[in-house]
mmCIF file of C-alpha atoms in Angstrom:
data_model
loop_
_atom_site.group_PDB
_atom_site.id
_atom_site.type_symbol
_atom_site.label_atom_id
_atom_site.label_comp_id
_atom_site.label_asym_id
_atom_site.label_seq_id
_atom_site.Cartn_x
_atom_site.Cartn_y
_atom_site.Cartn_z
ATOM 1 C CA UNK A 245 47.860 -1.697 -22.842
ATOM 2 C CA UNK A 246 47.594 -5.383 -23.564
ATOM 3 C CA UNK A 247 50.264 -6.683 -25.910
ATOM 4 C CA UNK A 248 48.946 -7.632 -29.368
ATOM 5 C CA UNK A 249 48.477 -11.321 -30.065
ATOM 6 C CA UNK A 250 51.232 -13.082 -31.912
ATOM 7 C CA UNK A 251 50.891 -13.713 -35.637
ATOM 8 C CA UNK A 252 49.036 -16.842 -36.654
ATOM 9 C CA UNK A 253 50.984 -20.013 -37.405
ATOM 10 C CA UNK A 254 51.910 -20.533 -41.058
ATOM 11 C CA UNK A 255 53.127 -23.733 -42.707
ATOM 12 C CA UNK A 256 55.664 -22.181 -45.069
ATOM 13 C CA UNK A 257 58.059 -25.058 -44.493
ATOM 14 C CA UNK A 258 55.644 -27.549 -46.062
ATOM 15 C CA UNK A 259 55.459 -25.466 -49.259
ATOM 16 C CA UNK A 260 59.229 -25.382 -49.501
ATOM 17 C CA UNK A 261 59.356 -29.166 -49.165
ATOM 18 C CA UNK A 262 56.753 -29.548 -51.901
ATOM 19 C CA UNK A 263 58.751 -27.327 -54.256
ATOM 20 C CA UNK A 264 61.907 -29.273 -53.464
ATOM 21 C CA UNK A 265 60.092 -32.555 -54.189
ATOM 22 C CA UNK A 266 58.957 -31.205 -57.562
ATOM 23 C CA UNK A 267 62.550 -30.294 -58.405
ATOM 24 C CA UNK A 268 63.711 -33.825 -57.503
ATOM 25 C CA UNK A 269 61.035 -35.379 -59.715
ATOM 26 C CA UNK A 270 62.179 -33.205 -62.623
ATOM 27 C CA UNK A 271 65.750 -34.353 -62.081
ATOM 28 C CA UNK A 272 64.691 -38.009 -62.022
ATOM 29 C CA UNK A 273 62.804 -37.594 -65.306
ATOM 30 C CA UNK A 274 65.908 -36.157 -66.992
ATOM 31 C CA UNK A 275 68.044 -38.959 -65.588
ATOM 32 C CA UNK A 276 65.720 -41.613 -67.024
ATOM 33 C CA UNK A 277 65.994 -40.095 -70.516
ATOM 34 C CA UNK A 278 69.763 -40.112 -70.173
ATOM 35 C CA UNK A 279 69.782 -43.812 -69.300
ATOM 36 C CA UNK A 280 67.676 -44.646 -72.374
ATOM 37 C CA UNK A 281 70.113 -42.801 -74.663
ATOM 38 C CA UNK A 282 73.118 -44.478 -73.029
ATOM 39 C CA UNK A 283 71.560 -47.929 -73.428
ATOM 40 C CA UNK A 284 71.849 -47.699 -77.263
ATOM 41 C CA UNK A 285 75.587 -46.927 -77.163
ATOM 42 C CA UNK A 286 78.561 -49.291 -77.021
ATOM 43 C CA UNK A 287 79.929 -49.720 -73.482
ATOM 44 C CA UNK A 288 82.957 -47.618 -72.593
ATOM 45 C CA UNK A 289 85.821 -49.479 -70.841
ATOM 46 C CA UNK A 290 86.283 -48.305 -67.270
ATOM 47 C CA UNK A 291 89.735 -47.246 -66.035
ATOM 48 C CA UNK A 292 91.426 -49.563 -63.522
ATOM 49 C CA UNK A 293 90.599 -48.909 -59.899
ATOM 50 C CA UNK A 294 93.528 -47.477 -58.010
ATOM 51 C CA UNK A 295 93.267 -46.028 -54.520
ATOM 52 C CA UNK A 296 95.850 -45.575 -51.802
ATOM 53 C CA UNK A 297 95.434 -47.780 -48.749
ATOM 54 C CA UNK A 298 94.352 -45.749 -45.745
ATOM 55 C CA UNK A 299 95.627 -47.006 -42.432
ATOM 56 C CA UNK A 300 93.155 -47.465 -39.600
ATOM 57 C CA UNK A 301 93.590 -45.095 -36.697
ATOM 58 C CA UNK A 302 94.379 -46.589 -33.328
ATOM 59 C CA UNK A 303 92.860 -45.767 -29.963
ATOM 60 C CA UNK A 304 89.425 -44.440 -29.026
ATOM 61 C CA UNK A 305 87.944 -41.014 -29.655
ATOM 62 C CA UNK A 306 87.243 -39.166 -26.437
ATOM 63 C CA UNK A 307 83.554 -38.239 -25.962
ATOM 64 C CA UNK A 308 82.546 -34.586 -26.013
ATOM 65 C CA UNK A 309 82.541 -32.830 -22.687
ATOM 66 C CA UNK A 310 79.295 -31.466 -21.267
ATOM 67 C CA UNK A 311 80.418 -27.970 -22.271
ATOM 68 C CA UNK A 312 80.925 -29.077 -25.894
ATOM 69 C CA UNK A 313 77.856 -31.292 -26.296
ATOM 70 C CA UNK A 314 74.795 -29.093 -26.896
ATOM 71 C CA UNK A 315 72.454 -32.060 -26.415
ATOM 72 C CA UNK A 316 73.603 -32.396 -22.808
ATOM 73 C CA UNK A 317 72.729 -28.753 -22.142
ATOM 74 C CA UNK A 318 69.337 -28.728 -23.852
ATOM 75 C CA UNK A 319 68.259 -32.018 -22.260
ATOM 76 C CA UNK A 320 68.640 -30.422 -18.848
ATOM 77 C CA UNK A 321 66.658 -27.564 -17.336
ATOM 78 C CA UNK A 322 65.950 -25.243 -20.292
ATOM 79 C CA UNK A 323 65.117 -22.425 -17.892
ATOM 80 C CA UNK A 324 68.790 -22.231 -16.937
ATOM 81 C CA UNK A 325 69.599 -21.352 -20.558
ATOM 82 C CA UNK A 326 67.421 -18.224 -20.495
ATOM 83 C CA UNK A 327 69.284 -14.929 -20.094
ATOM 84 C CA UNK A 328 69.071 -13.365 -16.676
ATOM 85 C CA UNK A 329 66.668 -10.501 -16.401
ATOM 86 C CA UNK A 330 68.217 -7.154 -15.440
ATOM 87 C CA UNK A 331 68.359 -5.919 -11.868
ATOM 88 C CA UNK A 332 65.303 -3.971 -10.878
ATOM 89 C CA UNK A 333 63.086 -5.623 -13.517
ATOM 90 C CA UNK A 334 59.591 -6.685 -12.484
ATOM 91 C CA UNK A 335 57.145 -9.364 -13.606
ATOM 92 C CA UNK A 336 54.890 -8.452 -16.514
ATOM 93 C CA UNK A 337 51.142 -8.177 -16.063
ATOM 94 C CA UNK A 338 50.699 -10.970 -18.618
ATOM 95 C CA UNK A 339 52.979 -13.536 -16.965
ATOM 96 C CA UNK A 340 52.611 -16.786 -18.889
ATOM 97 C CA UNK A 341 53.188 -20.422 -18.022
ATOM 98 C CA UNK A 342 53.887 -21.936 -14.628
ATOM 99 C CA UNK A 343 57.223 -21.607 -12.886
ATOM 100 C CA UNK A 344 58.957 -20.698 -16.137
ATOM 101 C CA UNK A 345 57.425 -23.529 -18.205
ATOM 102 C CA UNK A 346 54.707 -23.576 -20.876
ATOM 103 C CA UNK A 347 53.014 -26.774 -22.011
ATOM 104 C CA UNK A 348 51.613 -27.302 -25.504
ATOM 105 C CA UNK A 349 48.247 -25.664 -24.737
ATOM 106 C CA UNK A 350 49.875 -22.661 -23.032
ATOM 107 C CA UNK A 351 52.230 -22.046 -25.921
ATOM 108 C CA UNK A 352 49.609 -22.561 -28.642
ATOM 109 C CA UNK A 353 47.499 -19.935 -26.884
ATOM 110 C CA UNK A 354 50.204 -17.386 -27.775
ATOM 111 C CA UNK A 355 48.980 -17.407 -31.378
ATOM 112 C CA UNK A 356 45.955 -15.730 -32.966
ATOM 113 C CA UNK A 357 44.518 -19.124 -33.919
ATOM 114 C CA UNK A 358 45.360 -21.348 -30.932
ATOM 115 C CA UNK A 359 43.614 -24.462 -32.263
ATOM 116 C CA UNK A 360 45.540 -24.393 -35.561
ATOM 117 C CA UNK A 361 48.789 -23.668 -33.733
ATOM 118 C CA UNK A 362 48.101 -26.550 -31.314
ATOM 119 C CA UNK A 363 47.642 -28.975 -34.220
ATOM 120 C CA UNK A 364 50.773 -27.780 -36.038
ATOM 121 C CA UNK A 365 52.946 -27.797 -32.925
ATOM 122 C CA UNK A 366 51.789 -31.276 -31.981
ATOM 123 C CA UNK A 367 52.463 -32.550 -35.498
ATOM 124 C CA UNK A 368 55.938 -31.031 -35.460
ATOM 125 C CA UNK A 369 56.872 -32.786 -32.221
ATOM 126 C CA UNK A 370 56.540 -30.016 -29.615
ATOM 127 C CA UNK A 371 58.348 -31.183 -26.495
ATOM 128 C CA UNK A 372 58.386 -28.267 -24.031
ATOM 129 C CA UNK A 373 58.927 -24.508 -23.763
ATOM 130 C CA UNK A 374 60.806 -22.442 -21.202
ATOM 131 C CA UNK A 375 59.779 -18.803 -20.854
ATOM 132 C CA UNK A 376 60.922 -15.625 -19.152
ATOM 133 C CA UNK A 377 59.361 -12.165 -19.192
ATOM 134 C CA UNK A 378 59.893 -8.892 -17.388
ATOM 135 C CA UNK A 379 59.297 -5.165 -17.568
ATOM 136 C CA UNK A 380 61.430 -2.157 -16.776
ATOM 137 C CA UNK A 381 59.582 1.035 -15.941
ATOM 138 C CA UNK A 382 55.979 1.357 -17.035
ATOM 139 C CA UNK A 383 56.144 0.575 -20.754
ATOM 140 C CA UNK A 384 59.295 -1.444 -21.628
ATOM 141 C CA UNK A 385 58.735 -5.230 -21.582
ATOM 142 C CA UNK A 386 60.535 -8.357 -22.779
ATOM 143 C CA UNK A 387 59.398 -11.921 -23.440
ATOM 144 C CA UNK A 388 61.769 -14.788 -24.328
ATOM 145 C CA UNK A 389 60.726 -18.334 -25.206
ATOM 146 C CA UNK A 390 62.915 -21.376 -25.790
ATOM 147 C CA UNK A 391 60.744 -23.943 -27.575
ATOM 148 C CA UNK A 392 62.133 -27.476 -27.867
ATOM 149 C CA UNK A 393 61.025 -30.107 -30.400
ATOM 150 C CA UNK A 394 61.556 -33.875 -30.527
ATOM 151 C CA UNK A 395 62.524 -33.690 -34.219
ATOM 152 C CA UNK A 396 61.856 -37.351 -35.007
ATOM 153 C CA UNK A 397 59.742 -36.775 -38.125
ATOM 154 C CA UNK A 398 60.414 -33.093 -38.910
ATOM 155 C CA UNK A 399 62.859 -30.299 -38.122
ATOM 156 C CA UNK A 400 60.420 -28.445 -35.900
ATOM 157 C CA UNK A 401 62.875 -25.876 -34.503
ATOM 158 C CA UNK A 402 63.969 -24.590 -37.909
ATOM 159 C CA UNK A 403 60.421 -24.669 -39.312
ATOM 160 C CA UNK A 404 59.003 -22.583 -36.487
ATOM 161 C CA UNK A 405 61.926 -20.159 -36.670
ATOM 162 C CA UNK A 406 61.133 -19.717 -40.374
ATOM 163 C CA UNK A 407 57.486 -19.216 -39.443
ATOM 164 C CA UNK A 408 58.386 -16.481 -36.954
ATOM 165 C CA UNK A 409 60.668 -14.752 -39.465
ATOM 166 C CA UNK A 410 57.989 -14.889 -42.147
ATOM 167 C CA UNK A 411 55.390 -13.089 -40.020
ATOM 168 C CA UNK A 412 57.919 -10.547 -38.746
ATOM 169 C CA UNK A 413 58.812 -9.651 -42.335
ATOM 170 C CA UNK A 414 55.119 -9.227 -43.226
ATOM 171 C CA UNK A 415 54.773 -6.098 -41.098
ATOM 172 C CA UNK A 416 55.154 -2.687 -42.729
ATOM 173 C CA UNK A 417 57.935 -0.374 -41.578
ATOM 174 C CA UNK A 418 60.247 -3.229 -40.583
ATOM 175 C CA UNK A 419 64.055 -3.322 -40.624
ATOM 176 C CA UNK A 420 65.990 -6.581 -40.247
ATOM 177 C CA UNK A 421 69.513 -7.901 -39.692
ATOM 178 C CA UNK A 422 71.118 -11.381 -39.465
ATOM 179 C CA UNK A 423 71.661 -12.585 -35.914
ATOM 180 C CA UNK A 424 75.369 -13.331 -35.295
ATOM 181 C CA UNK A 425 76.253 -16.764 -33.970
ATOM 182 C CA UNK A 426 73.357 -18.618 -35.589
ATOM 183 C CA UNK A 427 74.769 -19.485 -39.015
ATOM 184 C CA UNK A 428 73.559 -18.347 -42.420
ATOM 185 C CA UNK A 429 69.808 -17.579 -42.481
ATOM 186 C CA UNK A 430 69.273 -19.365 -39.156
ATOM 187 C CA UNK A 431 68.538 -16.241 -37.116
ATOM 188 C CA UNK A 432 67.191 -12.739 -37.730
ATOM 189 C CA UNK A 433 66.493 -9.608 -35.696
ATOM 190 C CA UNK A 434 63.644 -7.200 -36.541
ATOM 191 C CA UNK A 435 62.732 -3.661 -35.496
ATOM 192 C CA UNK A 436 59.228 -2.443 -36.318
ATOM 193 C CA UNK A 437 59.357 1.330 -36.737
ATOM 194 C CA UNK A 438 55.597 1.682 -37.240
ATOM 195 C CA UNK A 439 53.800 1.415 -33.866
ATOM 196 C CA UNK A 440 50.457 -0.144 -33.089
ATOM 197 C CA UNK A 441 48.054 2.655 -32.146
ATOM 198 C CA UNK A 442 44.824 2.390 -30.212
ATOM 199 C CA UNK A 443 42.631 5.230 -29.002
ATOM 200 C CA UNK A 444 43.274 6.085 -25.363
ATOM 201 C CA UNK A 445 46.642 4.288 -25.170
ATOM 202 C CA UNK A 446 50.268 5.149 -25.813
ATOM 203 C CA UNK A 447 51.732 3.928 -29.126
ATOM 204 C CA UNK A 448 53.238 0.438 -28.938
ATOM 205 C CA UNK A 449 56.586 -0.063 -30.679
ATOM 206 C CA UNK A 450 58.067 -3.541 -30.967
ATOM 207 C CA UNK A 451 61.131 -5.542 -31.956
ATOM 208 C CA UNK A 452 61.691 -9.287 -32.185
ATOM 209 C CA UNK A 453 64.228 -12.007 -32.921
ATOM 210 C CA UNK A 454 63.824 -15.549 -34.246
ATOM 211 C CA UNK A 455 66.519 -18.224 -34.456
ATOM 212 C CA UNK A 456 67.152 -21.920 -33.923
ATOM 213 C CA UNK A 457 70.003 -24.011 -32.545
ATOM 214 C CA UNK A 458 69.704 -27.791 -32.775
ATOM 215 C CA UNK A 459 66.249 -28.748 -31.497
ATOM 216 C CA UNK A 460 65.498 -25.391 -29.840
ATOM 217 C CA UNK A 461 63.585 -22.491 -31.399
ATOM 218 C CA UNK A 462 64.375 -19.121 -29.841
ATOM 219 C CA UNK A 463 61.992 -16.159 -29.993
ATOM 220 C CA UNK A 464 62.304 -12.756 -28.329
ATOM 221 C CA UNK A 465 59.726 -9.950 -28.216
ATOM 222 C CA UNK A 466 60.410 -6.423 -26.955
ATOM 223 C CA UNK A 467 57.713 -3.737 -26.563
ATOM 224 C CA UNK A 468 57.875 -0.090 -25.552
ATOM 225 C CA UNK A 469 55.964 3.157 -25.953
ATOM 226 C CA UNK A 470 59.062 4.645 -27.627
ATOM 227 C CA UNK A 471 60.979 3.468 -30.723
ATOM 228 C CA UNK A 472 63.256 0.517 -29.916
ATOM 229 C CA UNK A 473 66.887 0.882 -31.059
ATOM 230 C CA UNK A 474 68.486 -1.923 -33.050
ATOM 231 C CA UNK A 475 71.194 -2.231 -30.368
ATOM 232 C CA UNK A 476 68.599 -3.087 -27.697
ATOM 233 C CA UNK A 477 67.101 -6.143 -29.396
ATOM 234 C CA UNK A 478 70.403 -7.188 -30.988
ATOM 235 C CA UNK A 479 72.284 -7.220 -27.673
ATOM 236 C CA UNK A 480 69.534 -9.243 -26.009
ATOM 237 C CA UNK A 481 69.365 -11.739 -28.886
ATOM 238 C CA UNK A 482 73.154 -12.198 -29.092
ATOM 239 C CA UNK A 483 73.371 -12.855 -25.368
ATOM 240 C CA UNK A 484 70.532 -15.376 -25.530
ATOM 241 C CA UNK A 485 72.122 -17.234 -28.448
ATOM 242 C CA UNK A 486 75.357 -17.319 -26.470
ATOM 243 C CA UNK A 487 73.556 -19.114 -23.624
ATOM 244 C CA UNK A 488 72.527 -21.858 -26.081
#
């Protein structure tokens, strides 16, 4: 059975920014009123300035090693940061990309509305995507994508992680847990207990994970004809985050 198309891109991040902007404007309006009230009052003498003198440190700070600097790792071959597929696993029938890479058009085609996704990804500074997929047995399959953004005008990695989490939470019969190692609200794992059913095919159960680290958005999709345990997707997601 062909895997269902991914949920359509949503621009939830833009709405959040608009709400935040409205809150800032409200704060500025209150501040202006405060200044007008203060202008009619007599000035209050300021206390004398008194601060201890801080001595300047000597020497030079050593640069981060390659192991400590995430930018060094993610600027290299992203494919090397994908978890290794298990022994005995085979290629999926829907192998995507070329040699482990997906360009903008390839990745946008993963969504239900590729043209809208293409526009959004391009506007958010899509740089490249590394992908890995495999299957074990006849029905269990995994797809992992590491999507990197330039992040010059927007925080693309976090916005697309939020987008993935939003659509995962929209599905009925879904359980979710925070993904360790990603920070507060930066990563989530989902198990969908209600399968997709189609006449003539086995039921399709799924689980997924969405997270971001720096300029990289991580997404994992697991499918099987049987219910997927939390431990299966959680272990895979934790190991992938560890590689980043």
